[in-house]
Amino acid sequence: MKVLVVGGSGLIGSQVVAQLNELGHQAVPASPSSGVNTITGEGLADALVGVDTVVDVSNSPSWADDDVLNFFTTSTRNLLDAERTAGAQHHVALSIVGADRTAESGYMRAKTAQEKEIVESGFPYSIVRATQFFEFVDGIADSMADGAAVRAPHGAFQPIAAADVATAVTRAASGDPLNGVINIAGPEKQGMDDFIRTRFAATGDDRQVITDDGARYYGAVIDDRSIVPTDGEDVVVYPTTFRDWMASPGD
């Protein structure tokens, strides 16, 4: 099977490409640097020749509200139109658990809009919704910095290793279209503030973590249901723990 991986040079995409190739598929990474631009459409038709499945793990270069919304909706529409023309059979997209519950965040609104484009297109699809990645905990903490301290909410957080996300996306791409959603998460759920404290203890970061339930997560106030799988939602829990990830080479 030939698979085009849009965003194939990034954190998730590069691992998806490697995993698909290891399984015997022909995975081809695509990005503006390789001459494929999903916003302008440049290079899309050529890149899709002979492609069975498209995996979209791309990300917006700007997180400004209007920019990110335009990126995900325009890119997705262009991809789906080109896939239909080329005769591809399956569109796989990476999204975020709880995006539809955190509409205060412009980024989350954009991901919800992306999902809507996919579902309403009528094209065979699978959406993999992941919780936040371990790899981004440092950036989340920095986004909540307040002088020499970090103000973080105690809202539930259940992050996952990027390698496990790549595995889930690879599995979705290797299978038949679900025409539905898979939720994936890590094995541990606790307050976001406590995850940051654990990270700081491991890295020697001496900043104080202050629990502040009004602190915003990329624009949204979160509670114990906002960005984790909730009761009634099917979820696949992947095994890598936060401590095991921190102890692994390359962290």
mmCIF file of C-alpha atoms in Angstrom, residues 11 133-139 160-163 195 198-204 240-251:
data_model
loop_
_atom_site.group_PDB
_atom_site.id
_atom_site.type_symbol
_atom_site.label_atom_id
_atom_site.label_comp_id
_atom_site.label_asym_id
_atom_site.label_seq_id
_atom_site.Cartn_x
_atom_site.Cartn_y
_atom_site.Cartn_z
ATOM 1 C CA LEU A 11 7.520 14.671 15.392
ATOM 2 C CA PHE A 133 2.019 14.623 24.207
ATOM 3 C CA PHE A 134 4.631 14.166 26.936
ATOM 4 C CA GLU A 135 6.995 16.015 24.611
ATOM 5 C CA PHE A 136 4.969 19.224 25.030
ATOM 6 C CA VAL A 137 4.751 19.356 28.839
ATOM 7 C CA ASP A 138 7.735 21.732 29.010
ATOM 8 C CA GLY A 139 6.132 24.078 26.494
ATOM 9 C CA ILE A 160 0.716 10.242 25.933
ATOM 10 C CA ALA A 161 4.116 9.545 24.373
ATOM 11 C CA ALA A 162 4.503 10.755 20.783
ATOM 12 C CA ALA A 163 5.789 7.300 19.822
ATOM 13 C CA PHE A 195 2.397 16.506 35.902
ATOM 14 C CA THR A 198 6.808 15.742 38.337
ATOM 15 C CA ARG A 199 8.575 17.078 35.254
ATOM 16 C CA PHE A 200 10.295 19.865 37.186
ATOM 17 C CA ALA A 201 11.491 17.415 39.848
ATOM 18 C CA ALA A 202 13.030 15.235 37.133
ATOM 19 C CA THR A 203 14.722 18.077 35.270
ATOM 20 C CA GLY A 204 15.829 20.144 38.277
ATOM 21 C CA THR A 240 4.231 4.311 28.171
ATOM 22 C CA THR A 241 4.250 6.102 31.527
ATOM 23 C CA PHE A 242 5.519 9.631 32.033
ATOM 24 C CA ARG A 243 8.415 8.450 34.208
ATOM 25 C CA ASP A 244 9.418 5.766 31.704
ATOM 26 C CA TRP A 245 9.331 8.338 28.918
ATOM 27 C CA MET A 246 11.493 10.748 30.954
ATOM 28 C CA ALA A 247 13.991 7.953 31.620
ATOM 29 C CA SER A 248 14.268 7.011 27.947
ATOM 30 C CA PRO A 249 17.190 8.158 25.787
ATOM 31 C CA GLY A 250 16.569 11.344 23.867
ATOM 32 C CA ASP A 251 14.209 12.977 26.344
#
